[in-house]
mmCIF file of C-alpha atoms in Angstrom:
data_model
loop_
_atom_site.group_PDB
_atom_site.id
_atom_site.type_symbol
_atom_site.label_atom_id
_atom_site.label_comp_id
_atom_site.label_asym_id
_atom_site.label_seq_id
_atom_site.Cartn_x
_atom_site.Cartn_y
_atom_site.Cartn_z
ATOM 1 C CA UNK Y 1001 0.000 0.000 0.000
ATOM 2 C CA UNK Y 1002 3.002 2.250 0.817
ATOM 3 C CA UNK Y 1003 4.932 1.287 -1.444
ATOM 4 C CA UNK Y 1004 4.663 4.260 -3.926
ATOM 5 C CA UNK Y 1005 4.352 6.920 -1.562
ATOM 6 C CA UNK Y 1006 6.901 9.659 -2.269
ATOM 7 C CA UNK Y 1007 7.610 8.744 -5.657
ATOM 8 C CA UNK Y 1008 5.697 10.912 -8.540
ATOM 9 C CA UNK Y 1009 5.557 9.234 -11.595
ATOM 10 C CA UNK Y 1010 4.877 10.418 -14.725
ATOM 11 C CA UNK Y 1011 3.039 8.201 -17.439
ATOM 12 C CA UNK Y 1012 3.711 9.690 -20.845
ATOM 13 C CA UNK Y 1013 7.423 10.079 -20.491
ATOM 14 C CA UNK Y 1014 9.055 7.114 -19.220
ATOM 15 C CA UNK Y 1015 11.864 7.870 -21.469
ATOM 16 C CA UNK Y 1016 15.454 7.890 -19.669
ATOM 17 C CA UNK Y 1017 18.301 10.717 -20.205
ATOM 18 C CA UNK Y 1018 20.731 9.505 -23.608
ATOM 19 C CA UNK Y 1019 17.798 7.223 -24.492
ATOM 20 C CA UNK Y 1020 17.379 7.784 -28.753
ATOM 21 C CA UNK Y 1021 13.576 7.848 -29.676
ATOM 22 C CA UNK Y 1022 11.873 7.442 -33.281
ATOM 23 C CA UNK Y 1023 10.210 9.954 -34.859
ATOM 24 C CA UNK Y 1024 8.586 8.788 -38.010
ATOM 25 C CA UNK Y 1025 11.236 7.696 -40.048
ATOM 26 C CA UNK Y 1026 14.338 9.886 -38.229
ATOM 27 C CA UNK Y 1027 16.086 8.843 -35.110
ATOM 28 C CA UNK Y 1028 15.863 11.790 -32.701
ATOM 29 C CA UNK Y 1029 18.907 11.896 -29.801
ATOM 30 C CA UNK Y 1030 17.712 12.602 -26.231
ATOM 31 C CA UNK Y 1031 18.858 16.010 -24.848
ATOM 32 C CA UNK Y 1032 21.184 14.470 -22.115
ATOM 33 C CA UNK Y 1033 23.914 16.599 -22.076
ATOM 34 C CA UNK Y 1034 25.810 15.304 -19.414
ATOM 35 C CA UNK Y 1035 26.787 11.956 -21.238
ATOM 36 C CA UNK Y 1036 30.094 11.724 -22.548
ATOM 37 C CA UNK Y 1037 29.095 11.139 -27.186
ATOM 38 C CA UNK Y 1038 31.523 13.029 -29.515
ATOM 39 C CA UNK Y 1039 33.943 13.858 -26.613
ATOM 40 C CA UNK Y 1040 36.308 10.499 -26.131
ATOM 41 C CA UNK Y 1041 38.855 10.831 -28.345
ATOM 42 C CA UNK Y 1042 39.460 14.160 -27.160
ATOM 43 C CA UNK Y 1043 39.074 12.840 -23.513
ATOM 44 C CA UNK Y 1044 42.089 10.223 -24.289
ATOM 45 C CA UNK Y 1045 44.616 12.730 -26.158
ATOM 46 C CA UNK Y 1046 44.040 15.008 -23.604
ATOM 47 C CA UNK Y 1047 44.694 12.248 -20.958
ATOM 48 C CA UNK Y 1048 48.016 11.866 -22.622
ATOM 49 C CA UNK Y 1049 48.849 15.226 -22.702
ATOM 50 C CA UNK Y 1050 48.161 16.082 -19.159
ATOM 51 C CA UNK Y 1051 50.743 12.799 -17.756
ATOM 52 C CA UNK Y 1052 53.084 13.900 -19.961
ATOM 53 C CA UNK Y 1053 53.011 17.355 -18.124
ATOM 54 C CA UNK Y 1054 53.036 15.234 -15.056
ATOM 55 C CA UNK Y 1055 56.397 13.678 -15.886
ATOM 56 C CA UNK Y 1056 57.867 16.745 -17.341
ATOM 57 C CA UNK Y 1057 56.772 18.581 -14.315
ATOM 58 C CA UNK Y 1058 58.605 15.968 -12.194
ATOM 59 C CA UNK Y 1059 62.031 15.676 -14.667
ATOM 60 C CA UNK Y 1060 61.842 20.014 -14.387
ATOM 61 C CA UNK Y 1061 62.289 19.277 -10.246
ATOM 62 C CA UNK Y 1062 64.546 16.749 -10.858
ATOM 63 C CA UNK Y 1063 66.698 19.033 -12.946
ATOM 64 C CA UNK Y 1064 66.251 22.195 -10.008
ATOM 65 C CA UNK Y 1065 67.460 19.691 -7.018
ATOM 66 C CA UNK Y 1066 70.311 18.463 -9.018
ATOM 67 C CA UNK Y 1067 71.108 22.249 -9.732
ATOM 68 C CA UNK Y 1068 70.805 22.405 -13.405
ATOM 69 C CA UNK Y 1069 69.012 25.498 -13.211
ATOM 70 C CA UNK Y 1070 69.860 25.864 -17.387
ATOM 71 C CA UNK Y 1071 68.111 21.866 -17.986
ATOM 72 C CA UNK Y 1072 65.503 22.773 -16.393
ATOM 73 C CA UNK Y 1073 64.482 26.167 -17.725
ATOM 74 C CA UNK Y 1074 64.703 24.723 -21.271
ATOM 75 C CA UNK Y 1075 62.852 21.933 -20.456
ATOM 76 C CA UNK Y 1076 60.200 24.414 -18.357
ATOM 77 C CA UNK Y 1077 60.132 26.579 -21.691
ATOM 78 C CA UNK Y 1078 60.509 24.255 -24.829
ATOM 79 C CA UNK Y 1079 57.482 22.354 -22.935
ATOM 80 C CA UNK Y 1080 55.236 25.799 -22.081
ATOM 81 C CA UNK Y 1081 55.647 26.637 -26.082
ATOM 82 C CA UNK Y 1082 54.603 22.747 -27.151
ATOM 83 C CA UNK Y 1083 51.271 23.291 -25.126
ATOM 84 C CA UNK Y 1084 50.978 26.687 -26.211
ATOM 85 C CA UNK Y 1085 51.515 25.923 -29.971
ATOM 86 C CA UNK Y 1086 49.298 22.944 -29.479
ATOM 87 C CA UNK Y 1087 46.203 25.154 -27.525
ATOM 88 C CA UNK Y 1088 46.044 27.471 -30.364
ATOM 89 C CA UNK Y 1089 45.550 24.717 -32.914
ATOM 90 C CA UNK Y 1090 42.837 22.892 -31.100
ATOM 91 C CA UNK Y 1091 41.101 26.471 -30.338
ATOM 92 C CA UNK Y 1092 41.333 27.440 -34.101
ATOM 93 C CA UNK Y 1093 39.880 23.960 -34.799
ATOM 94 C CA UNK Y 1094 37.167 24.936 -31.926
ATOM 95 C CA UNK Y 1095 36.420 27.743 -33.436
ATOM 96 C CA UNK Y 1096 35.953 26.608 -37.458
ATOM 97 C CA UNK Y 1097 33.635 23.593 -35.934
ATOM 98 C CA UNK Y 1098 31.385 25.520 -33.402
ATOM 99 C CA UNK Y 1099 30.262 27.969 -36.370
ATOM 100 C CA UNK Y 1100 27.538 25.792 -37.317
ATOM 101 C CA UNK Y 1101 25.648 26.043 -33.954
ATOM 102 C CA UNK Y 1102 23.265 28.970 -33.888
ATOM 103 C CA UNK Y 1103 23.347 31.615 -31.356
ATOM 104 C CA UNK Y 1104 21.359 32.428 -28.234
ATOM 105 C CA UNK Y 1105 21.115 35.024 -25.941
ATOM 106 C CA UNK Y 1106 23.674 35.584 -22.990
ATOM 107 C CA UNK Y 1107 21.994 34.467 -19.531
ATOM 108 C CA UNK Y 1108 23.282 36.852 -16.572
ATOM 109 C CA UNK Y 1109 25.465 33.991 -15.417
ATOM 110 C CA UNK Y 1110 27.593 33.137 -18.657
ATOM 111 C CA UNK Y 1111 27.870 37.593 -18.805
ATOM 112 C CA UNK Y 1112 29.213 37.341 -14.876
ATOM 113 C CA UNK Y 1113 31.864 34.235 -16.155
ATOM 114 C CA UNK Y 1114 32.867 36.212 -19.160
ATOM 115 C CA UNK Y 1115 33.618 39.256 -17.250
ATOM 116 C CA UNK Y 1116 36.024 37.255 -14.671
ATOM 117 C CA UNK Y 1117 38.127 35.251 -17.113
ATOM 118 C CA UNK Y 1118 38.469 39.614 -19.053
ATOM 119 C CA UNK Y 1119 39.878 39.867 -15.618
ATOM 120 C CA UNK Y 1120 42.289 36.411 -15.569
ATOM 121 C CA UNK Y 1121 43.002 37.463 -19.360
ATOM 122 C CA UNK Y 1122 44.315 40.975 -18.156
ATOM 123 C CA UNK Y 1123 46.759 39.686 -15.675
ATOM 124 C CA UNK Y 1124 48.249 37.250 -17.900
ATOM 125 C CA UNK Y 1125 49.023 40.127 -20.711
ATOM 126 C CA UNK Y 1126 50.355 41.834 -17.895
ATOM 127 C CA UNK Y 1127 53.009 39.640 -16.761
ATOM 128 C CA UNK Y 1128 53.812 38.717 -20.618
ATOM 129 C CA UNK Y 1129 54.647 42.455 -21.283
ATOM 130 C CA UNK Y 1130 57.037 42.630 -18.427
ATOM 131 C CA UNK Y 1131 58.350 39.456 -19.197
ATOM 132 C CA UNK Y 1132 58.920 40.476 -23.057
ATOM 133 C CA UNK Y 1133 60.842 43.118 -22.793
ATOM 134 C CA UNK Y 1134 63.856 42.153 -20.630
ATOM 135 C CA UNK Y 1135 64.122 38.870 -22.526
ATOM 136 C CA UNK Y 1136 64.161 40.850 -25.791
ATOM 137 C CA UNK Y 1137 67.106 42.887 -24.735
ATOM 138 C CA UNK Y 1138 69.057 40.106 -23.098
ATOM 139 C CA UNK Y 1139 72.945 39.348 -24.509
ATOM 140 C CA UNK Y 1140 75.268 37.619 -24.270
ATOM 141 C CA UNK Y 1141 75.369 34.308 -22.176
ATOM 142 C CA UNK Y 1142 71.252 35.193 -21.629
ATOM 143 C CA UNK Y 1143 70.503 35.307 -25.419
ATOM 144 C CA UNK Y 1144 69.614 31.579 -25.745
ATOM 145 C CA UNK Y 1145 67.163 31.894 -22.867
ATOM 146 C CA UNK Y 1146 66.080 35.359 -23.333
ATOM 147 C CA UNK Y 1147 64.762 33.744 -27.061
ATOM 148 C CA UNK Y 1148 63.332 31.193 -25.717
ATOM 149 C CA UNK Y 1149 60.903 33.429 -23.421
ATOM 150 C CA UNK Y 1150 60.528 35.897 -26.078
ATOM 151 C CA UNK Y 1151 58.538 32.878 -28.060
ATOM 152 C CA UNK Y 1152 57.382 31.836 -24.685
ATOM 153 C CA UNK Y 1153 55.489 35.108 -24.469
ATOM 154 C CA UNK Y 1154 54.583 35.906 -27.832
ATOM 155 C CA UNK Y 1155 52.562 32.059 -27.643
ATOM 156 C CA UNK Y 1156 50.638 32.621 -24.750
ATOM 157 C CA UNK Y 1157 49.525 36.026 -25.458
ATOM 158 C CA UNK Y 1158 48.250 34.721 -28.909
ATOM 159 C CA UNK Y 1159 46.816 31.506 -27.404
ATOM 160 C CA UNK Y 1160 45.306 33.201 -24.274
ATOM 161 C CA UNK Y 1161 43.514 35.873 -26.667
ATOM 162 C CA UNK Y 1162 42.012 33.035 -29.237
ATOM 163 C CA UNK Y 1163 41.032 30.888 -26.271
ATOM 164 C CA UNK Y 1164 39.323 33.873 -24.793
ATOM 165 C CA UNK Y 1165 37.444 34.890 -28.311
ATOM 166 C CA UNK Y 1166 36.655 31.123 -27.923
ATOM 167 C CA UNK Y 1167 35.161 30.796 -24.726
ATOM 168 C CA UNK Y 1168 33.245 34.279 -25.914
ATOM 169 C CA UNK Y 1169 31.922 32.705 -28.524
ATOM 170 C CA UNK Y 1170 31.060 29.512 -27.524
ATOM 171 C CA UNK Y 1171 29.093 30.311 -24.723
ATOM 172 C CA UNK Y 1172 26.898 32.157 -26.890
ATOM 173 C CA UNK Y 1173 26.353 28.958 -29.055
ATOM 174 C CA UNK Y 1174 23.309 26.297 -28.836
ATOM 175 C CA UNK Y 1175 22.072 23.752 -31.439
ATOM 176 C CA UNK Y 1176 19.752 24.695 -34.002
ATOM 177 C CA UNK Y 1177 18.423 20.832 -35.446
ATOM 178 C CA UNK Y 1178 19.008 17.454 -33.913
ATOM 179 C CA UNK Y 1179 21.627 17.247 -36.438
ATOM 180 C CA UNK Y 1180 23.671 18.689 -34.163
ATOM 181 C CA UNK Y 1181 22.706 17.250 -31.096
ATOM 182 C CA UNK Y 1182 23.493 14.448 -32.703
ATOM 183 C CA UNK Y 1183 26.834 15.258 -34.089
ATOM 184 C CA UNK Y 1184 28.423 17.649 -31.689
ATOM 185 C CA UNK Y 1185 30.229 19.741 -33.760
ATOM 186 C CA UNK Y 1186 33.612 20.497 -31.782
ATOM 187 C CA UNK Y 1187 32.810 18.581 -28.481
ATOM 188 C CA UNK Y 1188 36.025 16.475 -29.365
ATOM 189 C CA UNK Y 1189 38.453 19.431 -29.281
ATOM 190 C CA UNK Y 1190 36.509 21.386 -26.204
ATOM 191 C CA UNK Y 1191 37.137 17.848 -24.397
ATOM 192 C CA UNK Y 1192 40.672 18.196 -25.440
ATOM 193 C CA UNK Y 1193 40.832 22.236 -24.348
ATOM 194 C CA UNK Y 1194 39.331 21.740 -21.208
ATOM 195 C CA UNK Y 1195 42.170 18.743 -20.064
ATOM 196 C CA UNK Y 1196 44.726 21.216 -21.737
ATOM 197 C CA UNK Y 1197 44.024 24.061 -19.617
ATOM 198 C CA UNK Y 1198 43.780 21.849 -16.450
ATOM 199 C CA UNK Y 1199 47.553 21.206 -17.449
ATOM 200 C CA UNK Y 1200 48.857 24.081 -18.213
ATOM 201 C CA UNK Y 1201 46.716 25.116 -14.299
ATOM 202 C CA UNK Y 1202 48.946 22.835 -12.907
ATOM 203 C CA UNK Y 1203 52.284 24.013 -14.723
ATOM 204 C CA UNK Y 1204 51.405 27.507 -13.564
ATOM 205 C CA UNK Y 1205 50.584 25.880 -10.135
ATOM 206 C CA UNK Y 1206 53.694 24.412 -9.436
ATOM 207 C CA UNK Y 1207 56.585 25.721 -11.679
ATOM 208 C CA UNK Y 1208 56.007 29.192 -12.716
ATOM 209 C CA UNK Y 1209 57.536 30.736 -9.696
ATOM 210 C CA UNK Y 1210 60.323 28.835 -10.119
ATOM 211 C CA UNK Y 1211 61.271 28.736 -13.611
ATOM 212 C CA UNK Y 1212 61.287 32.557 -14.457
ATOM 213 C CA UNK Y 1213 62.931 33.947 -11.336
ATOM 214 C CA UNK Y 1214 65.747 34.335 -13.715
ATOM 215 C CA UNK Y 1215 68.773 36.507 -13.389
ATOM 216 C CA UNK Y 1216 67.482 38.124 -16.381
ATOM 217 C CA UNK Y 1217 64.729 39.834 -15.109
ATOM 218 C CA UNK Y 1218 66.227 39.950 -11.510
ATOM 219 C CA UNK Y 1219 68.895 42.185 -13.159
ATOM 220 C CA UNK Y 1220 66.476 44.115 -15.097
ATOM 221 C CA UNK Y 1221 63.972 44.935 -12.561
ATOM 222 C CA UNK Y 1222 65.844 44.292 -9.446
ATOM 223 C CA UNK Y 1223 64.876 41.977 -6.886
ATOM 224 C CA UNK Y 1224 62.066 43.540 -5.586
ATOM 225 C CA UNK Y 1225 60.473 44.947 -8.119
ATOM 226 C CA UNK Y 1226 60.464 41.539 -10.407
ATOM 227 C CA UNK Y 1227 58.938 39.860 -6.967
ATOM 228 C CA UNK Y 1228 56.122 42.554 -7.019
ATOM 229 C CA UNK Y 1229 55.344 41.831 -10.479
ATOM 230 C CA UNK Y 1230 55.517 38.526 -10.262
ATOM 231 C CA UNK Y 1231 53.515 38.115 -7.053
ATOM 232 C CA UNK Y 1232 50.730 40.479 -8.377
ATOM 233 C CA UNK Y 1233 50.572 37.839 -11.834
ATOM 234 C CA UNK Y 1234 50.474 34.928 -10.447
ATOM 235 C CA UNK Y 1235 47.766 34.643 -9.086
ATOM 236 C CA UNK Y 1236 45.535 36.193 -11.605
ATOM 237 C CA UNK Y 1237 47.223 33.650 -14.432
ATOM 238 C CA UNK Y 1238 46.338 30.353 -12.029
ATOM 239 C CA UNK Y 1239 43.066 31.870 -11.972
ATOM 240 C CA UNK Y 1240 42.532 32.555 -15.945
ATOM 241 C CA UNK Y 1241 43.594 29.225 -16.462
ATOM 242 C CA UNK Y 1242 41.452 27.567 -13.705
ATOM 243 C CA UNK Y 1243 38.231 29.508 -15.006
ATOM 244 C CA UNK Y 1244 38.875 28.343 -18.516
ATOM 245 C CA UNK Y 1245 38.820 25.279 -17.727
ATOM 246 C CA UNK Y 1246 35.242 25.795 -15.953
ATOM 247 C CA UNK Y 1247 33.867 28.009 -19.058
ATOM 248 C CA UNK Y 1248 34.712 25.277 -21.420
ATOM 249 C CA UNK Y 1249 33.140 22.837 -19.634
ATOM 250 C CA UNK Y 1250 29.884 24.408 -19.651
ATOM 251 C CA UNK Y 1251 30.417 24.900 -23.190
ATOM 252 C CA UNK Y 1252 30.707 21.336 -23.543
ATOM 253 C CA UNK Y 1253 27.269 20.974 -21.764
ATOM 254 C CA UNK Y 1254 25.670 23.717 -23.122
ATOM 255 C CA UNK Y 1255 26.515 24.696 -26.425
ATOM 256 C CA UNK Y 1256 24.548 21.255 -27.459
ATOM 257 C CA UNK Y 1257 21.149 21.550 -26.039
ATOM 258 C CA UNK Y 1258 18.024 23.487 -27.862
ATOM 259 C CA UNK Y 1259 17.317 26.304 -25.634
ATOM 260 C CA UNK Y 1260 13.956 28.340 -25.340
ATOM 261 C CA UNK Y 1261 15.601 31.123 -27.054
ATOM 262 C CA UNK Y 1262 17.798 32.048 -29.600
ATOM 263 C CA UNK Y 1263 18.960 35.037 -31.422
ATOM 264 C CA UNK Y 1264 19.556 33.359 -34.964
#
């Protein structure tokens, strides 16, 4: 008799979440969002990526303890540029695929998340600017590594700007036919973008502070001032890549649903 009590039930939709249903003579995909179609590939590349930051994380500590400071700021920077070179690929990939979707109108929220990573974004040019132009002057014994964070720079501005125009754009996207609920236009590479910002979280996290306190920029700024600067950036360039990650992945739920409203 008591059996039922507490438990609504609802007769003429039965159907479960990811469940595909037939409509006449077309095979309709049920708006589930949260299941995991079109995104494994890019799930399993990005796994690789992020232990080989792992271990090249580890080898850059290895290198610091064993005091080869000059090992382990090329391997810091020749590995920053790889996943630099490789985030601006997979965004402009992003970006060609996610054109199809139409758009929809900004909810408060998405406007609020925008605004904060404008915030993260600012910070990072920030400390690229003061980071460019001692390594651009630097001579000598410094050249080698003053080139390598010249292209260190240069890379993460460029990346950090199309990610942004990215995330932007994205979150303004929704499906317009079941076509692309059903395909998931660009769900591989935001899968992929998402694990590749958690990395490059991490690298921040752990190795930034370390790998440019060089004398180049210690002799440049002086002590203090560099330690200002960076202590200021830091934190704001943890946090653009932290929120990045969180923006794409409500792209990745989002940006393939049919919403009540859209603009085109």
């Amino acid at each position: 008799m008591f059996q039922r009590i507490g438990h609504v039930g609802h007769r003429n939709d039965r159907r479960k979440p990811g469940i595909i249903e037939k409509h006449g003579s077309r095979i309709l995909p049920r708006d589930n969002p949260s299941e995991c179609h079109r995104a494994h590939k890019g799930l399993f590349v990005g796994l690789l990526l992020f232990l080989a930051t792992l271990v090249v994380l580890a080898l850059f500590y290895i290198f610091m303890r064993s005091h080869n400071y000059s090992g382990a700021i090329t391997l810091y920077q020749a590995s920053y540029i790889t996943l630099f070179s490789v985030g601006i690929v997979a965004a402009s990939i992003a970006l060609y695929q996610l054109r199809v979707l139409s758009l929809r109108e900004l909810s408060e929220e998405d406007a609020f998340d925008d605004n904060l990573l404008l915030i993260g974004l600012l910070g990072m040019l920030f400390y690229d600017m003061f980071l460019l132009v001692p390594a651009v002057e630097a001579k000598g014994e410094n050249s080698t590594a003053g080139s390598m964070f010249v292209g260190k720079a240069i890379i993460e501005m460029v990346q950090a700007l199309l990610q942004v125009f990215l995330i932007l754009e994205g979150s303004r996207r929704q499906a317009a036919t079941v076509n692309h609920m059903a395909r998931k236009p660009g769900r591989t590479i935001i899968t992929f973008l998402l694990i590749l910002n958690l990395a490059m979280w991490i690298f921040n996290t752990f190795g930034l502070k370390y790998a440019e306190n060089h004398s180049i920029y210690r002799s440049y700024y002086t002590g203090i001032a560099w330690k200002i600067i960076t202590h200021l950036s830091l934190p704001l360039i943890i946090f653009f890549r932290f929120h990045s990650t969180v923006c794409l992945a409500d792209i990745w739920t989002n940006a393939y649903r049919m919403h009540s409203c859209a603009s085109v």
